[in-house]
PDB file of C-alpha atoms in Angstrom:
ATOM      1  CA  UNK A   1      14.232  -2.655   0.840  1.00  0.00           C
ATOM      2  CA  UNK A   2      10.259  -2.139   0.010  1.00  0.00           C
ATOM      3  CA  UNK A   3       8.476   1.183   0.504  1.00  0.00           C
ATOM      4  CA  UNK A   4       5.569   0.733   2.904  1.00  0.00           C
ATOM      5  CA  UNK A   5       2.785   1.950   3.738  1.00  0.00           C
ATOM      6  CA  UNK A   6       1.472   1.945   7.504  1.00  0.00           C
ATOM      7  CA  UNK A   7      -2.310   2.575   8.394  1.00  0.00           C
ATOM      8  CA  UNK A   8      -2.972   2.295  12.142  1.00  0.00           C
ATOM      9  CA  UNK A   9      -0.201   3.728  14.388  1.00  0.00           C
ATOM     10  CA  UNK A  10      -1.537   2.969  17.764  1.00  0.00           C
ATOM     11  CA  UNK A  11       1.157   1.844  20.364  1.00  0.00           C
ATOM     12  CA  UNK A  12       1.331  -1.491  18.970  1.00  0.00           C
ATOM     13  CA  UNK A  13       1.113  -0.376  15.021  1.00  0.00           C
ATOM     14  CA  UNK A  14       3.452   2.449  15.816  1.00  0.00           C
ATOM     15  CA  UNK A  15       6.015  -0.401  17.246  1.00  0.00           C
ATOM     16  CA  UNK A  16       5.834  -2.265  14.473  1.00  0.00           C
ATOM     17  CA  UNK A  17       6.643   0.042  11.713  1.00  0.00           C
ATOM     18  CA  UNK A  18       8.997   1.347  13.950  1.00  0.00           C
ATOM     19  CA  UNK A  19      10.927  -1.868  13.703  1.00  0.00           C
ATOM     20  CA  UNK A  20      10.308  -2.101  10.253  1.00  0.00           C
ATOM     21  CA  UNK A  21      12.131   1.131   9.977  1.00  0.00           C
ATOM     22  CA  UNK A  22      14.800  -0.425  11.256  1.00  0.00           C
ATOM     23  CA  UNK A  23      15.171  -3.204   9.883  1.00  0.00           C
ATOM     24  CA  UNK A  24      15.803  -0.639   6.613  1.00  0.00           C
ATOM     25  CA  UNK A  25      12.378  -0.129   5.089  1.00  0.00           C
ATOM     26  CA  UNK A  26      10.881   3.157   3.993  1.00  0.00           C
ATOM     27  CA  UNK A  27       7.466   3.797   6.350  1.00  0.00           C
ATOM     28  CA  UNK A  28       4.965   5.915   5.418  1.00  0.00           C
ATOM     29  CA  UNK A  29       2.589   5.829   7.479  1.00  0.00           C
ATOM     30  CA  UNK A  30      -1.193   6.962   8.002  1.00  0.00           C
ATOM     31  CA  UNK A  31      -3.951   7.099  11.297  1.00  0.00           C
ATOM     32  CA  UNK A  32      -7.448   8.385  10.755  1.00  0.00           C
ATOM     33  CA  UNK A  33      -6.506  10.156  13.992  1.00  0.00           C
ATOM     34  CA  UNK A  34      -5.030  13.309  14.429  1.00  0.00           C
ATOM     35  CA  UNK A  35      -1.566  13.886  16.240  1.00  0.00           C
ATOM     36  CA  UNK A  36      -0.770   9.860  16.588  1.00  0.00           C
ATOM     37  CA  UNK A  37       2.221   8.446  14.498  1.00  0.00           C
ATOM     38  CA  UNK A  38       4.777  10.779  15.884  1.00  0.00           C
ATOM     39  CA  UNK A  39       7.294   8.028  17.482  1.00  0.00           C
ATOM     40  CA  UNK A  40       7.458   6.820  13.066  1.00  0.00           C
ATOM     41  CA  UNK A  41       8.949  10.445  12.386  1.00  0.00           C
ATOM     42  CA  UNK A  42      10.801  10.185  14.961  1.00  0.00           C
ATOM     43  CA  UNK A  43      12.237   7.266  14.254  1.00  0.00           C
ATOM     44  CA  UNK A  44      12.992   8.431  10.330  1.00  0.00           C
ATOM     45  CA  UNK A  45       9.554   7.881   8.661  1.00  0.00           C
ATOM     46  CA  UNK A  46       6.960  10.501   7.345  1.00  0.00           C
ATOM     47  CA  UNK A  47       3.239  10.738   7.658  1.00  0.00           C
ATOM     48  CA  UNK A  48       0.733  10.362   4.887  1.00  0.00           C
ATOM     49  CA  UNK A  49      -1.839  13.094   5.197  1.00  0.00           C
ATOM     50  CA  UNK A  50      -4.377  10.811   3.364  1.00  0.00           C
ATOM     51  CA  UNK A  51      -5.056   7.490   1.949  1.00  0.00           C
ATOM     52  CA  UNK A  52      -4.844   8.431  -1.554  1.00  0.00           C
ATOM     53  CA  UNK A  53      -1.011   9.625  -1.022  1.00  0.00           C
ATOM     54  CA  UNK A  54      -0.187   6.696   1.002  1.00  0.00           C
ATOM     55  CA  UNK A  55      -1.801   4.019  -1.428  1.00  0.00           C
ATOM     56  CA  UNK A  56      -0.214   5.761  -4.615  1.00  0.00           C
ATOM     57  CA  UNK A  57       3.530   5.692  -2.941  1.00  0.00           C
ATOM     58  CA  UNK A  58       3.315   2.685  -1.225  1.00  0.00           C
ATOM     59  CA  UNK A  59       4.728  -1.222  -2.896  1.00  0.00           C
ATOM     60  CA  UNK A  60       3.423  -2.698   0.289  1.00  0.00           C
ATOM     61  CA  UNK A  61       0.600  -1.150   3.144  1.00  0.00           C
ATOM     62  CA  UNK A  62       0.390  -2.908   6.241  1.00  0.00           C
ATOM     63  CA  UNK A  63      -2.870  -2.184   8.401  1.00  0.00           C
ATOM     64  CA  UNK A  64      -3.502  -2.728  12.207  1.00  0.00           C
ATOM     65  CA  UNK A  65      -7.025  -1.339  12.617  1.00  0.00           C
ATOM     66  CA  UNK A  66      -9.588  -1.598  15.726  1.00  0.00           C
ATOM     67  CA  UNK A  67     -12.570  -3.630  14.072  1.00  0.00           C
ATOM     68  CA  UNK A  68     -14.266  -5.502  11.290  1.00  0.00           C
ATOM     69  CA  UNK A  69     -16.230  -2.004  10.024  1.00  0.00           C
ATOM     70  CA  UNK A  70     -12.770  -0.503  10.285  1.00  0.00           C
ATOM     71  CA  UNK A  71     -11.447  -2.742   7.728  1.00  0.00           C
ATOM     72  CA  UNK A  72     -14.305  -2.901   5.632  1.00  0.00           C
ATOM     73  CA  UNK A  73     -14.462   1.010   5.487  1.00  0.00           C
ATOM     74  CA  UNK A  74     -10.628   1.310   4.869  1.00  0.00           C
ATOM     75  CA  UNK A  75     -10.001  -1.853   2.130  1.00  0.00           C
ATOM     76  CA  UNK A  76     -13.576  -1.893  -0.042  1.00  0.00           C
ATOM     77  CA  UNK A  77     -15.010   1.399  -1.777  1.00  0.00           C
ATOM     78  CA  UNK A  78     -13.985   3.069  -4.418  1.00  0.00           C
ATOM     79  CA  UNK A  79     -12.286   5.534  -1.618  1.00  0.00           C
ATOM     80  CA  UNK A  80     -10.290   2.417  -0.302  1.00  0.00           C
ATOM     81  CA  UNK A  81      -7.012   1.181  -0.286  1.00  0.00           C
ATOM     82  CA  UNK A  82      -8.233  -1.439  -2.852  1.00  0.00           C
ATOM     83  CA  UNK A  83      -9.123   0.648  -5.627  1.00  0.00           C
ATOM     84  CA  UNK A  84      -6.798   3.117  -4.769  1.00  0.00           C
ATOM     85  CA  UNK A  85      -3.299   0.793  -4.974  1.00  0.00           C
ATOM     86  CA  UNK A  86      -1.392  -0.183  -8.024  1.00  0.00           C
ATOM     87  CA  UNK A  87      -1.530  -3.692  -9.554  1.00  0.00           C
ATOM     88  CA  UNK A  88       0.768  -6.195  -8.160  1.00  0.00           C
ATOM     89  CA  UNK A  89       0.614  -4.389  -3.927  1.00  0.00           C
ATOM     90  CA  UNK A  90       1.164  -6.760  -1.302  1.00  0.00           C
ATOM     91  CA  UNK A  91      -1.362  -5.897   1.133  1.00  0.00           C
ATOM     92  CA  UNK A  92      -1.035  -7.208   4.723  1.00  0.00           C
ATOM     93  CA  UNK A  93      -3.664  -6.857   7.269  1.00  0.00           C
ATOM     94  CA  UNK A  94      -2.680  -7.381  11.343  1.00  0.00           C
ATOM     95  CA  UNK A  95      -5.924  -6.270  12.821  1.00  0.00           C
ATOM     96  CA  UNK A  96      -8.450  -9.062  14.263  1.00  0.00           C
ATOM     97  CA  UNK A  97     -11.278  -9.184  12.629  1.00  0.00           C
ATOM     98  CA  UNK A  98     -13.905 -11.659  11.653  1.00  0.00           C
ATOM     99  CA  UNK A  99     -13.122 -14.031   9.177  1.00  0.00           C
ATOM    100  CA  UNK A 100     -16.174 -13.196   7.001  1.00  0.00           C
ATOM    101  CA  UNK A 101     -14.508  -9.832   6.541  1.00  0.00           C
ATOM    102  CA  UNK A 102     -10.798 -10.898   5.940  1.00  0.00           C
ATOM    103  CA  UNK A 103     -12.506 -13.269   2.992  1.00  0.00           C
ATOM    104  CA  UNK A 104     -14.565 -11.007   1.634  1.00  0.00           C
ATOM    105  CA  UNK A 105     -11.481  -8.083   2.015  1.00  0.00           C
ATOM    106  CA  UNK A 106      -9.168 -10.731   0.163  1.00  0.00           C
ATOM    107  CA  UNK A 107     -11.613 -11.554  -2.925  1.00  0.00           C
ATOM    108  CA  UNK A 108     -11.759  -7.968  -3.595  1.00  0.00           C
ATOM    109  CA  UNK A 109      -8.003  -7.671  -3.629  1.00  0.00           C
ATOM    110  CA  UNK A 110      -7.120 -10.543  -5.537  1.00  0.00           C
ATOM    111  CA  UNK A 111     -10.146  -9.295  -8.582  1.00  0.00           C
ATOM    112  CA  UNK A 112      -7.946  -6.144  -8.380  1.00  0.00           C
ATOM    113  CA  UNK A 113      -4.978  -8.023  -8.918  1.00  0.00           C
ATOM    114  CA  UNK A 114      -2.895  -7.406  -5.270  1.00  0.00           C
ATOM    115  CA  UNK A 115      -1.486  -9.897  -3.311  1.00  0.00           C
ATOM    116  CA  UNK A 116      -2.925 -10.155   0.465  1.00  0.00           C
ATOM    117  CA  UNK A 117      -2.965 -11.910   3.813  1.00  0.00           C
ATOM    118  CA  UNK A 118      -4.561 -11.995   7.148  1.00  0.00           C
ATOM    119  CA  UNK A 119      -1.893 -11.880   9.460  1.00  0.00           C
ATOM    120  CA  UNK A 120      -3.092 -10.836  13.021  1.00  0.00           C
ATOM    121  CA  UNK A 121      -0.571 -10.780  15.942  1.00  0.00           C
ATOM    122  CA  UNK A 122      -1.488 -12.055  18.765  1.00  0.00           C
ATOM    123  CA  UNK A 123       0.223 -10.401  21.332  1.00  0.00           C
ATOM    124  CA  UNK A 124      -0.369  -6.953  23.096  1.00  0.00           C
ATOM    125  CA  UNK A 125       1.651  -4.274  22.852  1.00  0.00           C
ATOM    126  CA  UNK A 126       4.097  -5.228  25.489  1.00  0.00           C
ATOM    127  CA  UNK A 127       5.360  -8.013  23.589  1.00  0.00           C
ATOM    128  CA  UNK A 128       5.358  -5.605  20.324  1.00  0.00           C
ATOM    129  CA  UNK A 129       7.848  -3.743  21.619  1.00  0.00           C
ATOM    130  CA  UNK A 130       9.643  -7.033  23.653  1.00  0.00           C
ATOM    131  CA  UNK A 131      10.192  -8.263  20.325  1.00  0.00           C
ATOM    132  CA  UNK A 132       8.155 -11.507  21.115  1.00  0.00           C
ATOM    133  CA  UNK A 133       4.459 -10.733  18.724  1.00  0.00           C
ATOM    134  CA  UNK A 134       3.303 -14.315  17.284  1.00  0.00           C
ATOM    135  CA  UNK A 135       1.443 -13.936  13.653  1.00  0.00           C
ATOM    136  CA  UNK A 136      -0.766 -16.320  12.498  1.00  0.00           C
ATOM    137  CA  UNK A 137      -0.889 -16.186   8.588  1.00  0.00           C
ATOM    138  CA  UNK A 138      -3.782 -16.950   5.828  1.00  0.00           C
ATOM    139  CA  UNK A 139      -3.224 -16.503   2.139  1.00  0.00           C
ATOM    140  CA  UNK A 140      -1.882 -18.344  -0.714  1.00  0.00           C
ATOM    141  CA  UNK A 141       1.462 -19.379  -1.013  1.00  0.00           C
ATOM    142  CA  UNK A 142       2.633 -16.670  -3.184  1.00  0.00           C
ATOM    143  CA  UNK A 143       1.203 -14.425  -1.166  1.00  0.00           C
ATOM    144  CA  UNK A 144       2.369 -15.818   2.384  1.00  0.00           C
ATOM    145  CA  UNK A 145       6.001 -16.123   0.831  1.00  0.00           C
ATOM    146  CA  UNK A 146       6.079 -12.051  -0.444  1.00  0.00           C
ATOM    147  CA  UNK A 147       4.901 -11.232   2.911  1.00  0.00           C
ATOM    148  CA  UNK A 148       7.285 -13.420   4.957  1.00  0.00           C
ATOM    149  CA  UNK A 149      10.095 -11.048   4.992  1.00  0.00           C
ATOM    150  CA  UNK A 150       8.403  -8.292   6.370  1.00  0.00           C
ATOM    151  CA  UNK A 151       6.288 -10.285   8.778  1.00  0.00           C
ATOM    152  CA  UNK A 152       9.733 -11.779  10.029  1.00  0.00           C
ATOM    153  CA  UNK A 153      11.020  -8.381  10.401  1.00  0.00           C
ATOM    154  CA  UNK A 154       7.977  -7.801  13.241  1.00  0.00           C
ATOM    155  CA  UNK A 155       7.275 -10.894  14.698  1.00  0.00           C
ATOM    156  CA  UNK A 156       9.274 -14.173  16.212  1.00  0.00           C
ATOM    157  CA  UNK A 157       6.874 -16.447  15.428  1.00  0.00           C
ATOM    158  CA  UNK A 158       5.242 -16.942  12.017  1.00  0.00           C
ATOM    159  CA  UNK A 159       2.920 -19.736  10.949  1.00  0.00           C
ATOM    160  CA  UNK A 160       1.246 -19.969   7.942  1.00  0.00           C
ATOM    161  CA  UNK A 161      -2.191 -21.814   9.141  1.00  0.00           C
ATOM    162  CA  UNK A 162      -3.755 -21.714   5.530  1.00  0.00           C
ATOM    163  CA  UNK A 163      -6.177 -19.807   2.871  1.00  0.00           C
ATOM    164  CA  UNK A 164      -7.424 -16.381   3.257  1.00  0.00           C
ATOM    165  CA  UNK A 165      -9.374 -16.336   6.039  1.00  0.00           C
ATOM    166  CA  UNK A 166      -7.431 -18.816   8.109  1.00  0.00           C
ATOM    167  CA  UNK A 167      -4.849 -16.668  10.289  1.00  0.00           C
ATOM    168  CA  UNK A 168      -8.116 -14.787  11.654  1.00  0.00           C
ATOM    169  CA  UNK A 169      -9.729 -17.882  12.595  1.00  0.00           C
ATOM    170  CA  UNK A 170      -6.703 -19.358  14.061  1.00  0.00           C
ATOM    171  CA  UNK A 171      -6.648 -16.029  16.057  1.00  0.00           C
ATOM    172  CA  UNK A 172     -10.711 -16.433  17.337  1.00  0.00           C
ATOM    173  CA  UNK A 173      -9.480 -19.610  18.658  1.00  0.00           C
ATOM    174  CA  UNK A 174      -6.465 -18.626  20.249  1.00  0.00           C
ATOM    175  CA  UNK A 175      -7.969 -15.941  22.305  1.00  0.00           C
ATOM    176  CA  UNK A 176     -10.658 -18.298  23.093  1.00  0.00           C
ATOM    177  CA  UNK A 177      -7.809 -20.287  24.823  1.00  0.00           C
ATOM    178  CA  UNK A 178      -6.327 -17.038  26.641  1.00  0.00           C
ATOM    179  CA  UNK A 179      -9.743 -15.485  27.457  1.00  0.00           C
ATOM    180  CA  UNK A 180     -11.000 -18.636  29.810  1.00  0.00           C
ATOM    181  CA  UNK A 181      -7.741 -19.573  30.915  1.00  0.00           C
ATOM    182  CA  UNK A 182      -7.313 -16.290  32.370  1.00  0.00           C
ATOM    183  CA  UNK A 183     -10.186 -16.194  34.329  1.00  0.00           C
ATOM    184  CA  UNK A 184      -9.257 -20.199  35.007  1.00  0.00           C
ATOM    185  CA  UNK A 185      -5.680 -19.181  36.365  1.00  0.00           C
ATOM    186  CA  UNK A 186      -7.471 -15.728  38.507  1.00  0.00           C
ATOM    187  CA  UNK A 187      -9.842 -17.730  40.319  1.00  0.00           C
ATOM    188  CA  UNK A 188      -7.384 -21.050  40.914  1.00  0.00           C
ATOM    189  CA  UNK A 189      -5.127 -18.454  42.429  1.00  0.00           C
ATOM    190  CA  UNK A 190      -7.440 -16.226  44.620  1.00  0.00           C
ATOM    191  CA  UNK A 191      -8.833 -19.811  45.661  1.00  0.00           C
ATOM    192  CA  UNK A 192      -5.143 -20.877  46.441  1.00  0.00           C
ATOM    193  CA  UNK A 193      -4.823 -17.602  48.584  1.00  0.00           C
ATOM    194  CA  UNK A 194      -8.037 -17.605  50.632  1.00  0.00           C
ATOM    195  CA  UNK A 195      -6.736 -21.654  51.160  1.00  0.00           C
ATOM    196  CA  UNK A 196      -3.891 -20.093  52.749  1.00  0.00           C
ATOM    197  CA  UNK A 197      -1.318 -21.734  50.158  1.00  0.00           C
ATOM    198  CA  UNK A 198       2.081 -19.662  49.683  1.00  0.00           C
ATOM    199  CA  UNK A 199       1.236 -17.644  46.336  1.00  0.00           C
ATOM    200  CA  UNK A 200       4.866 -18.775  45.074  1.00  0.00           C
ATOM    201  CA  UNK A 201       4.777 -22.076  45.937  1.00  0.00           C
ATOM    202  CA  UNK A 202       1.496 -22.477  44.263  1.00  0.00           C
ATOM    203  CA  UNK A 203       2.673 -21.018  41.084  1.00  0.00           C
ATOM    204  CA  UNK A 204       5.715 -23.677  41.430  1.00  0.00           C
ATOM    205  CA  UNK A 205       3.536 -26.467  41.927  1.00  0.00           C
ATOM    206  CA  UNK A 206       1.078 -25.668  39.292  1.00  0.00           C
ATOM    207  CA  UNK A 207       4.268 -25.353  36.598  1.00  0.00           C
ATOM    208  CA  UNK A 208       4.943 -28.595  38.072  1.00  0.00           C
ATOM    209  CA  UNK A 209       2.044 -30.294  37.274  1.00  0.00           C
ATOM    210  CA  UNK A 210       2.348 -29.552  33.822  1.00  0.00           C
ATOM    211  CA  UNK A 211      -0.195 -26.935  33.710  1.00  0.00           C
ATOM    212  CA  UNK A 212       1.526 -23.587  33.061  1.00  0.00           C
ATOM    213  CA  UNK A 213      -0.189 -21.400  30.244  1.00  0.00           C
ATOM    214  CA  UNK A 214       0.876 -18.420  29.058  1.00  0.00           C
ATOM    215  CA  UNK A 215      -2.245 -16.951  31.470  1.00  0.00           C
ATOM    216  CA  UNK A 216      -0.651 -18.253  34.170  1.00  0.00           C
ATOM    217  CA  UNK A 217       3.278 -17.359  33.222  1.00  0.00           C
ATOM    218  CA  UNK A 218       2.886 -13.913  31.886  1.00  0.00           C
ATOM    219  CA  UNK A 219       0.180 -12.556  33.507  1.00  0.00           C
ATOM    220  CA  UNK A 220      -0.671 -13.823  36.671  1.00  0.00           C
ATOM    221  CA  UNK A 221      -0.081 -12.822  39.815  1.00  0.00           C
ATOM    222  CA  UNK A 222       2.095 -10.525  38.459  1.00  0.00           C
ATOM    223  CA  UNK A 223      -0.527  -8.486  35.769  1.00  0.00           C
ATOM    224  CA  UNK A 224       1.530  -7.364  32.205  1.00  0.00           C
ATOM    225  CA  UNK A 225       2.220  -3.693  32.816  1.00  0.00           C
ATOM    226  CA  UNK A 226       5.363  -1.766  31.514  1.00  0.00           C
ATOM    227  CA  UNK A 227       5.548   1.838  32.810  1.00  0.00           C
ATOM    228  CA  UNK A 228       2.009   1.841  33.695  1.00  0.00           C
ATOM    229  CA  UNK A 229       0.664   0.843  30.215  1.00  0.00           C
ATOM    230  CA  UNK A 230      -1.335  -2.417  29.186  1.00  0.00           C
ATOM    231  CA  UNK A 231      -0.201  -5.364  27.914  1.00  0.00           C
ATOM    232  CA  UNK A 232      -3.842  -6.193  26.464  1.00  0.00           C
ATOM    233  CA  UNK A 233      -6.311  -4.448  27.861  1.00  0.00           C
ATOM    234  CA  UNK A 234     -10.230  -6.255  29.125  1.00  0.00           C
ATOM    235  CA  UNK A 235     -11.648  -4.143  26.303  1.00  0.00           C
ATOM    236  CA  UNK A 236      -9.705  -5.401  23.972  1.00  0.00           C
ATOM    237  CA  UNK A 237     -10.285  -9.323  24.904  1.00  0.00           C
ATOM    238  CA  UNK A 238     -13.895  -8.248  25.443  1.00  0.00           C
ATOM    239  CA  UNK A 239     -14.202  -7.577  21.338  1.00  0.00           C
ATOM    240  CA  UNK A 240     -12.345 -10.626  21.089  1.00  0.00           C
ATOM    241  CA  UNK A 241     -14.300 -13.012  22.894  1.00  0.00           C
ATOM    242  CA  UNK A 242     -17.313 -10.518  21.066  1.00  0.00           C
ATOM    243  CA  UNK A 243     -15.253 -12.813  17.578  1.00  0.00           C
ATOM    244  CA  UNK A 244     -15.082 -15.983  19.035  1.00  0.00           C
ATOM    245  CA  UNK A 245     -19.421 -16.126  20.067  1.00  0.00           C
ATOM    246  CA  UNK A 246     -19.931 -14.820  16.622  1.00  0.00           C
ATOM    247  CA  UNK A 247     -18.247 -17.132  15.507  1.00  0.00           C
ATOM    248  CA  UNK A 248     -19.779 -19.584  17.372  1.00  0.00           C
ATOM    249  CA  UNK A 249     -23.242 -18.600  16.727  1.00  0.00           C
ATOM    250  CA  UNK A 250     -22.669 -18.733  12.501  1.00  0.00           C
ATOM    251  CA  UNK A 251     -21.163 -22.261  12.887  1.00  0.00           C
ATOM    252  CA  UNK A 252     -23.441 -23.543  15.164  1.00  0.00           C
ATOM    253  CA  UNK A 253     -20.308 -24.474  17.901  1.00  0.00           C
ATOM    254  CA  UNK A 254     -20.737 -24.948  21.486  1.00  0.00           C
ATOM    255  CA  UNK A 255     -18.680 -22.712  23.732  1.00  0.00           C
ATOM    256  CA  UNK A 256     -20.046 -22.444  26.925  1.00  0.00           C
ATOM    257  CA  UNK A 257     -17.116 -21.387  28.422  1.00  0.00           C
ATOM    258  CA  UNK A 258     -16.162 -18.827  26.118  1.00  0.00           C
ATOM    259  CA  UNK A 259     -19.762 -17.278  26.445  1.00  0.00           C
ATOM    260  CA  UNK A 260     -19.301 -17.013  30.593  1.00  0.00           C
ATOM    261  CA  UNK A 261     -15.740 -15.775  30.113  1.00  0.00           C
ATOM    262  CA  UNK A 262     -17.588 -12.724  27.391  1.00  0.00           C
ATOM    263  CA  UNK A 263     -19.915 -12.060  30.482  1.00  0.00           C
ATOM    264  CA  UNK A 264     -17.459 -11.627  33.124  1.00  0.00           C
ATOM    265  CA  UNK A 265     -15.502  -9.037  30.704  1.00  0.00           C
ATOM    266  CA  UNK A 266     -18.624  -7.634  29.695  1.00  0.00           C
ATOM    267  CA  UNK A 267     -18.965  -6.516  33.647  1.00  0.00           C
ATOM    268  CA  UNK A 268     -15.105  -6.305  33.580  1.00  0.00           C
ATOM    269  CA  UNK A 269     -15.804  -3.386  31.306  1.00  0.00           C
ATOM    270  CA  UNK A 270     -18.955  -1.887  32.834  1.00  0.00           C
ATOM    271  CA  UNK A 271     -17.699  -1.166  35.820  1.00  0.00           C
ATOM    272  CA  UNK A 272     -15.074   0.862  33.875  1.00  0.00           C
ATOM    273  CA  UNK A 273     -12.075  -1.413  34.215  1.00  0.00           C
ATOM    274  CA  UNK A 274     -12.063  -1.808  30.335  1.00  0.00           C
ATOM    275  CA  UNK A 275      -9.195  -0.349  29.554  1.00  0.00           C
ATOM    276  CA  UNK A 276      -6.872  -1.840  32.462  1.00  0.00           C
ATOM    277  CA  UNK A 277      -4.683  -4.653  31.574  1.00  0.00           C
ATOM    278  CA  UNK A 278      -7.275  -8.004  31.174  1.00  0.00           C
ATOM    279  CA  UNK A 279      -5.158  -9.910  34.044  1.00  0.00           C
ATOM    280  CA  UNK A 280      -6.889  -7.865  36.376  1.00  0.00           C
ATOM    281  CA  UNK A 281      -9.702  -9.952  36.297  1.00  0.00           C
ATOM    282  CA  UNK A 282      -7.890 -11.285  39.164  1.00  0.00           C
ATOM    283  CA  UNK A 283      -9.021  -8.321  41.396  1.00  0.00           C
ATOM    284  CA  UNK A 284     -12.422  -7.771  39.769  1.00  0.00           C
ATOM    285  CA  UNK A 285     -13.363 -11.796  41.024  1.00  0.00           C
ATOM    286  CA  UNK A 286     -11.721 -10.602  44.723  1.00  0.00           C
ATOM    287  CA  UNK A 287     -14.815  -7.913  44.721  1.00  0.00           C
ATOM    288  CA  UNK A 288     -11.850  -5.034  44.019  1.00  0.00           C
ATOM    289  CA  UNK A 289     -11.422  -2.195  41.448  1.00  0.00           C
ATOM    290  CA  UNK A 290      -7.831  -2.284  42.533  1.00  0.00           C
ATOM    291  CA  UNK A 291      -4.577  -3.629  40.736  1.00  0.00           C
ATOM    292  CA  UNK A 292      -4.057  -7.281  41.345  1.00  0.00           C
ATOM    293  CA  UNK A 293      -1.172  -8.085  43.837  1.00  0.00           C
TER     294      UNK A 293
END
């Protein structure tokens, strides 16, 4: 079993390297913030109290980080985990970021002789710890087939979609698909309800009709909460949809509907709902700051 290094322990990073804890490995793991990471000792891992311990330990360092600076900042540098590893580390990055970044992240790891992939999940944390996070994979071969096993041991759905760079644009696109269908499914349904249609026997029909999405059978009417805590929260699809226009705008692609479905979570999140579950959208097109029925 590999010794591992863990930067990012937010609820979904501190999920996953609790299951790869279990699964056998040695964690170590690492948050630039202060007092997170305690479910890892807990669970029989230790805390790094800097990069420079964690990167000179670690055979393989898995990060989940919030944003493309964050990744930039922790990976290039001479105070980053790139200079700082030994030859020959597998390094495995789950945050979503822009695929710029994850190229330019890679390049520098593979002139410094490591092995890495892009490899965001994309699930919130809710399916983290339900055992049901999807990856999406870009590397090489050699480096897709080191990082299999411990991608496997965190996910139930891996798919290599190609080079470095690939998994996070695979990702952009995905959450394209989630962002607009959301809203798609939220106002189809509050539609359905001011219609007078039974909410059930809508949701029946629409399955019916061959049009059920993951919007419409995770999410919706029922909004992703466990205990009170978000599944993926309107912030978090706001910085994605933030991906997918940039995206957009450096490729010269038309996405109309991805750029009204950034608006609405831009005033999703200005009228401080950002960091309620992103099904609520639901109740922010019915005019209320309430939880969705």
């Amino acid at each position: 079993m590999a010794k591992i290094g863990f930067i990012g322990l937010g609820r979904i990073g501190e999920t996953m390297a609790v299951r790869l804890l279990n699964a056998g490995h040695a964690i170590v793991g690492y948050d630039f913030r202060e007092g997170v990471g305690t479910g890892v000792t807990e669970a029989g891992g230790r805390l790094a109290g800097s990069l420079i311990e964690l990167s000179g330990e670690a055979e393989i360092i898995v990060t989940l980080l919030t944003d493309p600076g964050a990744v930039r900042a922790t990976y290039l540098g001479g105070d980053g985990i790139i200079a700082l590893s030994r030859p020959g580390t597998l390094l495995i990055d789950c945050s979503t970021t822009d695929v710029e970044t994850a190229r330019a992240v890679a390049t520098e790891a593979d002139e410094a002789g490591l092995l890495m992939v892009d490899a965001p999940a994309t699930a919130g944390s809710r399916s983290a710890e339900a055992e049901a996070l999807s990856v999406l994979v870009g590397g090489s071969d050699e480096a897709v087939a080191a990082a299999k096993p411990i991608l496997e041991a965190v996910s139930d759905s891996l798919v290599h979609v190609g080079p470095s760079g690939s998994g996070q644009a695979a990702t952009i696109c995905t959450n394209l698909v989630l962002g607009v269908s959301m809203i798609a499914v939220s106002e189809a349904g509050n539609l359905a309800d001011a219609l007078g249609l039974d909410r059930q026997a809508y949701m029946t029909a629409l399955s019916a009709a061959s049009m059920s999405h993951a919007a419409l059978a995770r999410r919706w009417p029922e909004p992703g909460h466990v205990d009170g805590r978000t599944n993926l929260s309107g912030a978090t699809m706001l910085t994605d949809l933030n991906l997918v226009q940039d995206a957009a705008r450096k490729t010269g692609t038309a996405t109309p509907l991805s750029a009204g479905a950034q608006q609405l979570y831009t005033l999703f999140s200005a009228a401080g709902l950002g960091e309620r579950d992103f099904s609520q959208i639901v109740a922010f097109l019915r005019g209320r700051d309430s939880d969705a029925e």
